[in-house]
PDB file of C-alpha atoms and ligand atoms in Angstrom:
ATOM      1  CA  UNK D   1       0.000   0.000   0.000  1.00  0.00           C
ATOM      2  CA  UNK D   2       2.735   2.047   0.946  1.00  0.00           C
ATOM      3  CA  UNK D   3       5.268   1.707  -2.185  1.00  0.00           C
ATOM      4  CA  UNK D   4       7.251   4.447  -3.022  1.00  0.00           C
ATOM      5  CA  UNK D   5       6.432   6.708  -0.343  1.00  0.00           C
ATOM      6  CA  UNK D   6       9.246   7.195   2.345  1.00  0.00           C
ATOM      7  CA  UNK D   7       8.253   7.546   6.367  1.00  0.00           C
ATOM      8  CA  UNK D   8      10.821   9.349   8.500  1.00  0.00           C
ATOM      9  CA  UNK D   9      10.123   8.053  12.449  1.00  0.00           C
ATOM     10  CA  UNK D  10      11.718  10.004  14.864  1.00  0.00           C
ATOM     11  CA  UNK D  11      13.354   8.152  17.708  1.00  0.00           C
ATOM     12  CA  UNK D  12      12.537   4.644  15.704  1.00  0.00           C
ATOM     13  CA  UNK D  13      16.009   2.763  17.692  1.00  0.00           C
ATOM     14  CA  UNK D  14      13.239   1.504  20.112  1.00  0.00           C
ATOM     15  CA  UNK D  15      10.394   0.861  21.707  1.00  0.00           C
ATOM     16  CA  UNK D  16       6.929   2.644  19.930  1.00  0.00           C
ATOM     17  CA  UNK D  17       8.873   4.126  17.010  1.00  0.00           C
ATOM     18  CA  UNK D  18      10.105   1.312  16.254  1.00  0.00           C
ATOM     19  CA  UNK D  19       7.231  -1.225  16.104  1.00  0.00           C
ATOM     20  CA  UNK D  20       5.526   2.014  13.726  1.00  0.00           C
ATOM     21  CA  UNK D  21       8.530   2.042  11.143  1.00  0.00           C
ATOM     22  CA  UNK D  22       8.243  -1.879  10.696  1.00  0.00           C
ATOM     23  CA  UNK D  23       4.737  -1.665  10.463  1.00  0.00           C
ATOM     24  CA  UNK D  24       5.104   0.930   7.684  1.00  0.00           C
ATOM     25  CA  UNK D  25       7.779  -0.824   6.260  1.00  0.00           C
ATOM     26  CA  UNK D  26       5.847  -3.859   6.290  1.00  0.00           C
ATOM     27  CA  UNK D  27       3.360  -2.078   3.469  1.00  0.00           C
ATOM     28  CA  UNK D  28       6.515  -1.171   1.570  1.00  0.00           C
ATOM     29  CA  UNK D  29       7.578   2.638   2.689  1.00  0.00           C
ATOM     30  CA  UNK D  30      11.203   2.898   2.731  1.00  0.00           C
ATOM     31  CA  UNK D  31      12.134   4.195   6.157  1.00  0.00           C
ATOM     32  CA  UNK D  32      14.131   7.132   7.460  1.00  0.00           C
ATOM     33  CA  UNK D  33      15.392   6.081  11.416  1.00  0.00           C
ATOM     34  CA  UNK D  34      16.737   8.213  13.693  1.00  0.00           C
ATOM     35  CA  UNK D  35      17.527   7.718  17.424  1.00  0.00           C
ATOM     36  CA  UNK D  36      20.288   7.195  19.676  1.00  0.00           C
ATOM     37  CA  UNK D  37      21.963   4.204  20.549  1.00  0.00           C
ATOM     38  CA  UNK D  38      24.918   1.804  19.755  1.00  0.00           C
ATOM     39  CA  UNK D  39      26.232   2.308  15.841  1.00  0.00           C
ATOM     40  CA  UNK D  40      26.727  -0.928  15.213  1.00  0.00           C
ATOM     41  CA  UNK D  41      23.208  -2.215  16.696  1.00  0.00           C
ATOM     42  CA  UNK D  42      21.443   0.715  15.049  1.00  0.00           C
ATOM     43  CA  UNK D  43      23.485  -0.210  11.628  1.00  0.00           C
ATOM     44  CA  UNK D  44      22.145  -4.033  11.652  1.00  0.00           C
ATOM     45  CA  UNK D  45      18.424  -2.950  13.107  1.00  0.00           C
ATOM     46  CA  UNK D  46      17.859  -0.824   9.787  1.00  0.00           C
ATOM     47  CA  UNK D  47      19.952  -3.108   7.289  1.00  0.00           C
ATOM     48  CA  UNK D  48      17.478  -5.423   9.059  1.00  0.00           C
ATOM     49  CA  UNK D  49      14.220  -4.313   8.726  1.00  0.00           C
ATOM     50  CA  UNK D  50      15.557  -3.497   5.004  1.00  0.00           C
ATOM     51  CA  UNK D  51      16.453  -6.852   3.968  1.00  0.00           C
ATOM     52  CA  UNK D  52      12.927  -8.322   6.302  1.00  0.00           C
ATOM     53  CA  UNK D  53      10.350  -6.001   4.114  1.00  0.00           C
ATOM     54  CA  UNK D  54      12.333  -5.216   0.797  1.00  0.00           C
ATOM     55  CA  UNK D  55      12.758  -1.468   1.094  1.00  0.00           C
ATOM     56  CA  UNK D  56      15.174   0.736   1.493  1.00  0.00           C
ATOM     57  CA  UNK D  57      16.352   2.393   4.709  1.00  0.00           C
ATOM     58  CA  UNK D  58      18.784   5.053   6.174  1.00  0.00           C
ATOM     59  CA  UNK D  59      19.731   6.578   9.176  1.00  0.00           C
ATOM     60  CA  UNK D  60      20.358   9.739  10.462  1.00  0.00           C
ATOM     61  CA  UNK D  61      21.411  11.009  14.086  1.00  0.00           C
ATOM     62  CA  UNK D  62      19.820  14.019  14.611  1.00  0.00           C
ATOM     63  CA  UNK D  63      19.077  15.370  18.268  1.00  0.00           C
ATOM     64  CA  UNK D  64      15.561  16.242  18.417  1.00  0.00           C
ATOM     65  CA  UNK D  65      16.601  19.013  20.833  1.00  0.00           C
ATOM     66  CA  UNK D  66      18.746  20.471  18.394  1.00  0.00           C
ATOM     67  CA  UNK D  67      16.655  22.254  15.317  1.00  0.00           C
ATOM     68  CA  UNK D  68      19.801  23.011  13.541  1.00  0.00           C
ATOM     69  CA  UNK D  69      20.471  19.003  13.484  1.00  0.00           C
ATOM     70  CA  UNK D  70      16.669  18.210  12.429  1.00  0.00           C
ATOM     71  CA  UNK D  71      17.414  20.872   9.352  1.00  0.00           C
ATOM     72  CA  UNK D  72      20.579  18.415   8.657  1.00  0.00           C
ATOM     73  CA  UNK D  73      17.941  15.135   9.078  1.00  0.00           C
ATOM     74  CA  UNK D  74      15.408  16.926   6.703  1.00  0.00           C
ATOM     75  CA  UNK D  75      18.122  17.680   4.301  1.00  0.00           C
ATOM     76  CA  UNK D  76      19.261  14.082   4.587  1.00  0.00           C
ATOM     77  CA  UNK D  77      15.929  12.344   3.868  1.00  0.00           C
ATOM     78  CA  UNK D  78      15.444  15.311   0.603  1.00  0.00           C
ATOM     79  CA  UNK D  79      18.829  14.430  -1.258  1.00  0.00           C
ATOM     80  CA  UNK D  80      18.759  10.354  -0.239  1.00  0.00           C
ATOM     81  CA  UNK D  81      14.669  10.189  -0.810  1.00  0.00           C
ATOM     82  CA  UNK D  82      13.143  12.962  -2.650  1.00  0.00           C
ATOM     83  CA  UNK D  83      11.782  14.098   0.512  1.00  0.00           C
ATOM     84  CA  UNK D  84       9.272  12.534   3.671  1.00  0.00           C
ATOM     85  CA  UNK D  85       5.962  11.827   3.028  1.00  0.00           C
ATOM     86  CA  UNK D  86       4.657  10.156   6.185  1.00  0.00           C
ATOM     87  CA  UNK D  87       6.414  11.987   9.051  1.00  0.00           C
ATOM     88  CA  UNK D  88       6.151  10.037  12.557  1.00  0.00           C
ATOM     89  CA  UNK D  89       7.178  12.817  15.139  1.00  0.00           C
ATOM     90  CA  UNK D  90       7.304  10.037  18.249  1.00  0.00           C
ATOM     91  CA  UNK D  91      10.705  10.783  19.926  1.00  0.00           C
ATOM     92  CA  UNK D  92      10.506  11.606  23.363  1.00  0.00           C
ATOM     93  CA  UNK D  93      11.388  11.174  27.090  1.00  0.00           C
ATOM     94  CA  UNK D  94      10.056  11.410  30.240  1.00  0.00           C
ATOM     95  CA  UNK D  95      11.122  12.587  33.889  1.00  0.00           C
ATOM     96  CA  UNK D  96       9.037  12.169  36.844  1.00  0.00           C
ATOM     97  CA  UNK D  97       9.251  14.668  39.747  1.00  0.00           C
ATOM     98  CA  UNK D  98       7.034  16.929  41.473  1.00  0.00           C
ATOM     99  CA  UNK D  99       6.867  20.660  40.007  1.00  0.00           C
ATOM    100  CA  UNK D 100       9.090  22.467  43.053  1.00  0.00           C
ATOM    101  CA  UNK D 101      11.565  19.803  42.112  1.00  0.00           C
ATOM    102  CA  UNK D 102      11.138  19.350  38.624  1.00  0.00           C
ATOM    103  CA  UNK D 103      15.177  20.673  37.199  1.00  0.00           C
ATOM    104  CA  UNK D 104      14.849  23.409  35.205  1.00  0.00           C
ATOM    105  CA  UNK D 105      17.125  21.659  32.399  1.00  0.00           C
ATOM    106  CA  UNK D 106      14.800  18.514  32.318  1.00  0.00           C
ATOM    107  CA  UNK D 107      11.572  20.556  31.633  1.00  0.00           C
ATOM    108  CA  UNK D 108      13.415  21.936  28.835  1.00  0.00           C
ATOM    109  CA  UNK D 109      14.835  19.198  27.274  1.00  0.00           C
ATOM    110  CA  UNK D 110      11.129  17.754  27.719  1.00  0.00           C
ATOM    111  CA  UNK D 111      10.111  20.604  26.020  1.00  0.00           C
ATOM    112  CA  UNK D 112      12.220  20.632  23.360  1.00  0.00           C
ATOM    113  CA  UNK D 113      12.366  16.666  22.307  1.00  0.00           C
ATOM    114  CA  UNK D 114       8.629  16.078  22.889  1.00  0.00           C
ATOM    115  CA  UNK D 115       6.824  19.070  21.422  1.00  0.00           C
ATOM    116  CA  UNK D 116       9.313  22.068  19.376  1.00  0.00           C
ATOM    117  CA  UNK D 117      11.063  18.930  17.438  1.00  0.00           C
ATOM    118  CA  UNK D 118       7.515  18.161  15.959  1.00  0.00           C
ATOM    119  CA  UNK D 119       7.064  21.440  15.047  1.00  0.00           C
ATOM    120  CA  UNK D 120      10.724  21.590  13.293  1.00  0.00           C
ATOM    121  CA  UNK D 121      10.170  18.417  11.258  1.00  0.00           C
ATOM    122  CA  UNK D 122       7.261  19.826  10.290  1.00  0.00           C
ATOM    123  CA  UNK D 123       7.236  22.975   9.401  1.00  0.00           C
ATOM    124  CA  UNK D 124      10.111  21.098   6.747  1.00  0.00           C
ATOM    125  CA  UNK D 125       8.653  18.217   5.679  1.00  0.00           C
ATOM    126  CA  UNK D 126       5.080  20.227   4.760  1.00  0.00           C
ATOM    127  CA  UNK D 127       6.650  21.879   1.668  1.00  0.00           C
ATOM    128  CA  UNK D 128       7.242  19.011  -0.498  1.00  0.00           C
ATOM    129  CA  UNK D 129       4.031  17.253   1.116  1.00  0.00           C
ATOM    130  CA  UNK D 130       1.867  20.310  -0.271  1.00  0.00           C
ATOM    131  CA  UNK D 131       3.709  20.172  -3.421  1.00  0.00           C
ATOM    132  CA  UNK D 132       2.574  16.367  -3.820  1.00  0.00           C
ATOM    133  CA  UNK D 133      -0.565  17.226  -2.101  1.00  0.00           C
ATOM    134  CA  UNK D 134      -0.170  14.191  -0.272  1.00  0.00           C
ATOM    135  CA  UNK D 135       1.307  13.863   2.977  1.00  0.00           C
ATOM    136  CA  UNK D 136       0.592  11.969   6.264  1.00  0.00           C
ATOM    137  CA  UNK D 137       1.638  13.566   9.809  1.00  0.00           C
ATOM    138  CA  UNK D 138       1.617  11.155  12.630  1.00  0.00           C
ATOM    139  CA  UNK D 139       2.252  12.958  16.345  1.00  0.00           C
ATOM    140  CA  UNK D 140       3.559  10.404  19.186  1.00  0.00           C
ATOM    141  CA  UNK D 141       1.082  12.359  22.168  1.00  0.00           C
ATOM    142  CA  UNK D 142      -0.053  10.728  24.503  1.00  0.00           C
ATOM    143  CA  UNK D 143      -3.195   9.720  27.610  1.00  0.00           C
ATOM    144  CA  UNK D 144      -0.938  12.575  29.171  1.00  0.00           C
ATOM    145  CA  UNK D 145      -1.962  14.451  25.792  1.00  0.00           C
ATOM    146  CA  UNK D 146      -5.443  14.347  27.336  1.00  0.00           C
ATOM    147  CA  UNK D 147      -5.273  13.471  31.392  1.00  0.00           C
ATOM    148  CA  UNK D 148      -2.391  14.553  33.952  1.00  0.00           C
ATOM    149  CA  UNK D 149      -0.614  12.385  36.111  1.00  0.00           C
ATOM    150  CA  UNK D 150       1.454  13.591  39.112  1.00  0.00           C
ATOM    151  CA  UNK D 151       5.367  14.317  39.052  1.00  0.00           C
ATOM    152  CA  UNK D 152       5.109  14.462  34.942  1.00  0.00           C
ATOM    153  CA  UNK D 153       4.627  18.534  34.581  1.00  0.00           C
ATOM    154  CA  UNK D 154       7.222  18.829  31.645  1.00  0.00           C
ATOM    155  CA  UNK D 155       5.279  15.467  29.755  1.00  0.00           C
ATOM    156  CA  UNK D 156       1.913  16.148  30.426  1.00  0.00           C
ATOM    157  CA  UNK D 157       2.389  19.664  29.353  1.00  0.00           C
ATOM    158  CA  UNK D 158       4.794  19.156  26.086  1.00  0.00           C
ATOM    159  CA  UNK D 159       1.905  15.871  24.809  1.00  0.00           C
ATOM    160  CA  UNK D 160      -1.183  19.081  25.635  1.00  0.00           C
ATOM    161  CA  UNK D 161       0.758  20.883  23.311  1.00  0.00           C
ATOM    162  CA  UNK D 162       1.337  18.290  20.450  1.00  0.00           C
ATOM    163  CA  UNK D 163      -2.116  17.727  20.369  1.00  0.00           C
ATOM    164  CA  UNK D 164      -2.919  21.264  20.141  1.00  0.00           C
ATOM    165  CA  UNK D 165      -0.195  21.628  17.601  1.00  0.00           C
ATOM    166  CA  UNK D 166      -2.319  18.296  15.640  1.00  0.00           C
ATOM    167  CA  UNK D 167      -5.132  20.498  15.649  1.00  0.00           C
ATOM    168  CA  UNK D 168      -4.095  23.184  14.275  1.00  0.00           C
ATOM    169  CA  UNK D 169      -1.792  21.645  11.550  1.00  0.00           C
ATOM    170  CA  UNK D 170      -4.516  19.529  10.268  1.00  0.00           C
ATOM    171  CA  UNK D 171      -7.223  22.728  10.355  1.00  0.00           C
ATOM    172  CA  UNK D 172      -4.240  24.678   8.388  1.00  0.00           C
ATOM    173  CA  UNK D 173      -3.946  21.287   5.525  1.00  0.00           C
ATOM    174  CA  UNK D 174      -7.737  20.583   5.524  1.00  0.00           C
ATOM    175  CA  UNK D 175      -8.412  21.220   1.834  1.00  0.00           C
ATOM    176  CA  UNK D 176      -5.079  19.143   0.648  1.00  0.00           C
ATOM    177  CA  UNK D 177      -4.344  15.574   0.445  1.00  0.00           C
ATOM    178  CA  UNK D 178      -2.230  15.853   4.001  1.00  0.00           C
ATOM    179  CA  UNK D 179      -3.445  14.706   7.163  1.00  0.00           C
ATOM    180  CA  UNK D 180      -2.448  15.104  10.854  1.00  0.00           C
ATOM    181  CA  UNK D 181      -3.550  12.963  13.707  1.00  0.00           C
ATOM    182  CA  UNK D 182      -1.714  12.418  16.922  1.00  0.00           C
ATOM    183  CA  UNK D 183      -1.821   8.754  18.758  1.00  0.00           C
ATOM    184  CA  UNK D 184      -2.324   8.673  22.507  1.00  0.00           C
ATOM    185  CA  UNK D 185      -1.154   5.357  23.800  1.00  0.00           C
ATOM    186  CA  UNK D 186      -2.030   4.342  27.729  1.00  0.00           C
ATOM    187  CA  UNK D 187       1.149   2.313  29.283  1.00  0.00           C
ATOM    188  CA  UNK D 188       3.439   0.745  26.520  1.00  0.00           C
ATOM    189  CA  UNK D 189       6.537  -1.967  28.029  1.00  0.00           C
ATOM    190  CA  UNK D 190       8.965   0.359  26.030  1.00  0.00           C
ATOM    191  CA  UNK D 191      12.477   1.285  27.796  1.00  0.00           C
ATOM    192  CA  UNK D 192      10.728   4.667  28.558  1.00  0.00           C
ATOM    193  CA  UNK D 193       8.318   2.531  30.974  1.00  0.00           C
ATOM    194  CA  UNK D 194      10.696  -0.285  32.004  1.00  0.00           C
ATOM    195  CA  UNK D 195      12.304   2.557  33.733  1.00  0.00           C
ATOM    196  CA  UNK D 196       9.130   3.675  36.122  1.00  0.00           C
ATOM    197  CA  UNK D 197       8.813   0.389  36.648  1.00  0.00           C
ATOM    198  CA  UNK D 198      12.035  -0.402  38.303  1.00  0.00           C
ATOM    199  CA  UNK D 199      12.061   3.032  40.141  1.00  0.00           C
ATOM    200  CA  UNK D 200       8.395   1.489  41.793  1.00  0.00           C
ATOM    201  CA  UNK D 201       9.761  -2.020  42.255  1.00  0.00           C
ATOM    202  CA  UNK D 202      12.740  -0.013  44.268  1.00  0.00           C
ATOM    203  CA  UNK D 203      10.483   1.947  46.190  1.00  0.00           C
ATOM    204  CA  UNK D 204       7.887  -0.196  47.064  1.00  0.00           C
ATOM    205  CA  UNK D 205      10.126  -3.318  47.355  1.00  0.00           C
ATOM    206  CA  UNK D 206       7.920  -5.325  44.565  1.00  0.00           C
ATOM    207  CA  UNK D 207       9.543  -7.786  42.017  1.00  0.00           C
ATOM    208  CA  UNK D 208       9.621  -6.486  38.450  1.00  0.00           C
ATOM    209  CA  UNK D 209       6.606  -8.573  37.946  1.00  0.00           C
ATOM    210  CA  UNK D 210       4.803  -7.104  40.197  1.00  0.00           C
ATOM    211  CA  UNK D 211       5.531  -3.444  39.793  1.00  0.00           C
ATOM    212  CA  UNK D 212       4.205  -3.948  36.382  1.00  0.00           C
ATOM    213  CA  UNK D 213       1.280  -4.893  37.653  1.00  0.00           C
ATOM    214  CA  UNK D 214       0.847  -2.692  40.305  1.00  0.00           C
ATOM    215  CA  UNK D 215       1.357   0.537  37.275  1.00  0.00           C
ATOM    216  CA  UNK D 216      -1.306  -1.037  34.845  1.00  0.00           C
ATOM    217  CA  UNK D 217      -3.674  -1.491  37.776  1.00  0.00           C
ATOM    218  CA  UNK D 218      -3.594   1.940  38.492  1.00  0.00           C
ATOM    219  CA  UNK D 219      -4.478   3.357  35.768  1.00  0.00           C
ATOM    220  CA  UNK D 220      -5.022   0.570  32.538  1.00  0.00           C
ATOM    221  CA  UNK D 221      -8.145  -1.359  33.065  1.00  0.00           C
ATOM    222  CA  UNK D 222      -7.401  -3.552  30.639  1.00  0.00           C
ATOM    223  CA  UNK D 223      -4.263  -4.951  32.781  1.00  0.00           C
ATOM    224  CA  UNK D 224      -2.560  -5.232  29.766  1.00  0.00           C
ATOM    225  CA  UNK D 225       0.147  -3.070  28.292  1.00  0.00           C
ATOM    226  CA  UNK D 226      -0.620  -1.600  24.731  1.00  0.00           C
ATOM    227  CA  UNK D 227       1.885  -3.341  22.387  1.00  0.00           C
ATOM    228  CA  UNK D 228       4.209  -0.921  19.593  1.00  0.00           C
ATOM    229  CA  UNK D 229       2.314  -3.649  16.836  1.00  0.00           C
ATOM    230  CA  UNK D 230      -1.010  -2.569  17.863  1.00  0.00           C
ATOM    231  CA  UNK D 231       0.209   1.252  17.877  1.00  0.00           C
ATOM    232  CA  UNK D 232       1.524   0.561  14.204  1.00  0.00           C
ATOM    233  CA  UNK D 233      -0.805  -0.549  12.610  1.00  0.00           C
ATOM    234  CA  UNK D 234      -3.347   2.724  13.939  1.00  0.00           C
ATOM    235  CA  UNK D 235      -0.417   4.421  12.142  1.00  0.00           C
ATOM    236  CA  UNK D 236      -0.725   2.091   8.959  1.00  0.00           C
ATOM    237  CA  UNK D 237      -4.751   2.805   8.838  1.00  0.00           C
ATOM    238  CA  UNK D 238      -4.168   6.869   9.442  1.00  0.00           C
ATOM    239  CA  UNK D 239      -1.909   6.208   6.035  1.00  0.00           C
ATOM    240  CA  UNK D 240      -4.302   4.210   4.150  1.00  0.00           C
ATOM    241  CA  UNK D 241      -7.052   6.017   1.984  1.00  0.00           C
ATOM    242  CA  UNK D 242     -10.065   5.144   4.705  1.00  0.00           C
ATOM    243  CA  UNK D 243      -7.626   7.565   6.861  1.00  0.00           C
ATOM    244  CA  UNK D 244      -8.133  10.497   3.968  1.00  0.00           C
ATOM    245  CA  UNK D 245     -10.949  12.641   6.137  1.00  0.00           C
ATOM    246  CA  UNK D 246      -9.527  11.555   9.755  1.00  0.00           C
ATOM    247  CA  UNK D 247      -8.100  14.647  10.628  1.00  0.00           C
ATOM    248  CA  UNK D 248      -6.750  16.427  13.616  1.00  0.00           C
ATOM    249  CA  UNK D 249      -7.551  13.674  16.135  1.00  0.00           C
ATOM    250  CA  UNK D 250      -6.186  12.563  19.581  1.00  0.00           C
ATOM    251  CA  UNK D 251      -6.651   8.676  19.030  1.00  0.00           C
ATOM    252  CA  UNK D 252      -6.365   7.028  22.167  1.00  0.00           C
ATOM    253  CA  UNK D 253      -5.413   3.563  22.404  1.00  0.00           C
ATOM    254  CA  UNK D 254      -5.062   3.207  26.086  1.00  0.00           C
ATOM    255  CA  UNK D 255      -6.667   0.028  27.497  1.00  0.00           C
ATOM    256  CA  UNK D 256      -9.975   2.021  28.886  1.00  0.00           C
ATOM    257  CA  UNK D 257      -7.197   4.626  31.212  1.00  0.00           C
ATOM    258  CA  UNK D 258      -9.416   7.751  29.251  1.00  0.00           C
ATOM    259  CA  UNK D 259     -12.833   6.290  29.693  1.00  0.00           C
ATOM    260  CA  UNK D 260     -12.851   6.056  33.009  1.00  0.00           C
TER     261      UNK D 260
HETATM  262  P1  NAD M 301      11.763   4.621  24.141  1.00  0.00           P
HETATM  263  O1  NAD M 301      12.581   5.193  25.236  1.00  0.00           O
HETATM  264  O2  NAD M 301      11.673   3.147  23.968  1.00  0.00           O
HETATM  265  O3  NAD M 301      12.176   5.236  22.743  1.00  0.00           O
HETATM  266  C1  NAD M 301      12.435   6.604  22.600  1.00  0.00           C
HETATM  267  C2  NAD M 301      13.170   6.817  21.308  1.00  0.00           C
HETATM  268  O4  NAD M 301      13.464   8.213  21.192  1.00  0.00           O
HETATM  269  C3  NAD M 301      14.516   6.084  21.243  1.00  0.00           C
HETATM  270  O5  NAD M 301      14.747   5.664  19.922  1.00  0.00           O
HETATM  271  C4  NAD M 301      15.511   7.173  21.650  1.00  0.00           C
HETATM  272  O6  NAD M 301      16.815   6.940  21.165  1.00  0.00           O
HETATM  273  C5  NAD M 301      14.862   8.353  20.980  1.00  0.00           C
HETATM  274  N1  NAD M 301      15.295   9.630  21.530  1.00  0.00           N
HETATM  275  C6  NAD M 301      15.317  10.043  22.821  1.00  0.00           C
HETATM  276  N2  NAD M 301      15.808  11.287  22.893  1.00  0.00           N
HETATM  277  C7  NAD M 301      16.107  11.663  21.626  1.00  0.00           C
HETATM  278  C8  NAD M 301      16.651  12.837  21.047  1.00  0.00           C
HETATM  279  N3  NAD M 301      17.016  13.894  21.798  1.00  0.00           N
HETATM  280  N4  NAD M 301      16.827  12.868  19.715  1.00  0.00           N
HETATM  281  C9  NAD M 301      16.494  11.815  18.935  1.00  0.00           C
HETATM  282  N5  NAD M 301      15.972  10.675  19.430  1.00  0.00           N
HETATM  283  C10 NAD M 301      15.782  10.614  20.760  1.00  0.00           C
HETATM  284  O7  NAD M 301      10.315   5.263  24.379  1.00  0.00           O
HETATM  285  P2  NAD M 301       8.859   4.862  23.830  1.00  0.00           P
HETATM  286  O8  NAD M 301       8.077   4.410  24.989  1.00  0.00           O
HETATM  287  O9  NAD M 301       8.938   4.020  22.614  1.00  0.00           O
HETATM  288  O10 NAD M 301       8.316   6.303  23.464  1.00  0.00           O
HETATM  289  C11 NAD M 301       8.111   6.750  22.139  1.00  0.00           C
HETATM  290  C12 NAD M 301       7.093   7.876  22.154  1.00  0.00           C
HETATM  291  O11 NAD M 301       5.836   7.382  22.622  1.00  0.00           O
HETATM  292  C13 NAD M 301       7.468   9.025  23.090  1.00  0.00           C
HETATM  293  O12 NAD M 301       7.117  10.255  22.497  1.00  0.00           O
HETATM  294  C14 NAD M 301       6.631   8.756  24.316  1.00  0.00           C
HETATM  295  O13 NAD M 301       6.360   9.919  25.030  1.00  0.00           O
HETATM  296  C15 NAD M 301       5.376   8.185  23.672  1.00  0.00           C
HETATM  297  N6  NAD M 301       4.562   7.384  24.586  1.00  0.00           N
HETATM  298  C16 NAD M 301       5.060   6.287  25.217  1.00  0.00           C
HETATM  299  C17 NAD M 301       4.228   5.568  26.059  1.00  0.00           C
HETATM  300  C18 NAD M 301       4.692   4.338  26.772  1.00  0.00           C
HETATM  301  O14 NAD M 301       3.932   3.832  27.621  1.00  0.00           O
HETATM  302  N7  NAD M 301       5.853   3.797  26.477  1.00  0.00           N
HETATM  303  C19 NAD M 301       2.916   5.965  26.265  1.00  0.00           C
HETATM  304  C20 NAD M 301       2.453   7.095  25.615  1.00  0.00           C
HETATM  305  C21 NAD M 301       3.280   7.801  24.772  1.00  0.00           C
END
């Protein structure tokens, strides 16, 4: 379905932007990653999904915090792919403290990674998506998009803003053939959430088992974390032609955590 188009999925080394660039891969969109990690494991995971799905695939390193290395990216994807035509914003991190101890430098690194990098990739990619009037814009949000949590003032905040920033990009591309949506996933076992978990096993002396348990029964009535294969293939429909009027939502797929 996907042939010939190229995705560029921001922080796609792990976890949710990960399982999205194989599922977009898997309908045959060569595939732009960028993230952090070890060269060598990043070189095999995108020779990897190339050789798995038959399409090509690069890599760049670009900082999300840095808009003068998403300009490089954005240059990198135009001379090796003609250009991005689904753009998965989805790199982010998290740090959990209250707000009178929440350091300065975290909230804007939060800030930065989370919500301005979406905006920079963006406000880049849209020219030669206009100029093919096609074009699919796919924002990583969040529940915390639409819900708070306490201790995550810089997250909740930043994923607010990307979906008011999905609103108002899709409004602004209503009459063309480019969409944008933002995803709001509920708890996700990515590395992001492997990490809360061991900072509640540690506090509340619970195996890792059990912490996991204890964070899903919270808030997830499902009990069940959402999986990065469920999440891409919502991004594979929102690319599909039944996606073609779906535009400026906050889709939650969150295990019933909104509902309630
Ligand atoms: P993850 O930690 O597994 O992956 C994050 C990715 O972003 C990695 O590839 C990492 O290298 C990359 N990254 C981090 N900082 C970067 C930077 N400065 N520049 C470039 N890349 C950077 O996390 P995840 O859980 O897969 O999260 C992906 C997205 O989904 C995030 O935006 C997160 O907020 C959102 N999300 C996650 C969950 C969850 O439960 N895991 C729930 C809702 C939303």
């Amino acid at each position: 379905m996907l042939s010939g188009k190229t995705a560029l999925v921001t922080g796609s080394t792990s976890g949710i932007g990960l399982g999205i660039a194989r599922a977009l891969a898997d309908q045959g969109a060569n595939i732009v990653f960028n993230g952090f990690g070890d060269a060598q494991q990043i070189e095999k995971l995108y020779t990897d999904v190339g050789a798995e799905f038959g399409v090509q695939t690069a890599y760049h390193n670009a900082d999300m915090s840095k808009p003068a290395e998403i300009e490089a990216m954005m240059r990198f994807a135009a001379e090796r792919f003609g250009g991005v035509d689904i753009l998965v914003n989805n790199a982010g991190i998290q740090h959990v403290a209250t707000v009178d101890e929440f350091p300065a430098e975290k909230w804007d690194a939060i800030i930065a990674i989370n919500l301005s990098s979406a905006f920079h990739t963006t406000r880049l990619a849209l020219p030669g998506m206009k100029q093919k009037n096609w074009g699919r814009i796919i924002n990583l949000a969040s529940v915390h998009g639409l819900v708070g949590s306490s201790g995550k003032s810089a997250y909740v905040a930043a994923k607010h803003g990307l979906v008011g920033f999905t609103k108002v990009t899709a409004l602004e591309l209503a009459a063309t053939g480019v969409t944008c949506n933002a995803i709001c996933p509920g708890w996700v076992l990515t590395p992001l959430v492997q990490k809360q978990v061991d900072d509640r096993a540690a506090r509340d002396g619970l195996s890792n088992d059990a912490a996991r348990k204890a964070l899903l029964a919270e808030k997830q009535p499902s009990g069940e974390f959402v999986t990065p294969a469920e999440l891409g293939a919502l991004a594979v429909f929102f690319c599909s032609p039944a996606g073609n009027q779906v535009r400026g939502v906050a889709w939650n797929m969150d295990g019933g955590w909104t509902a309630q």
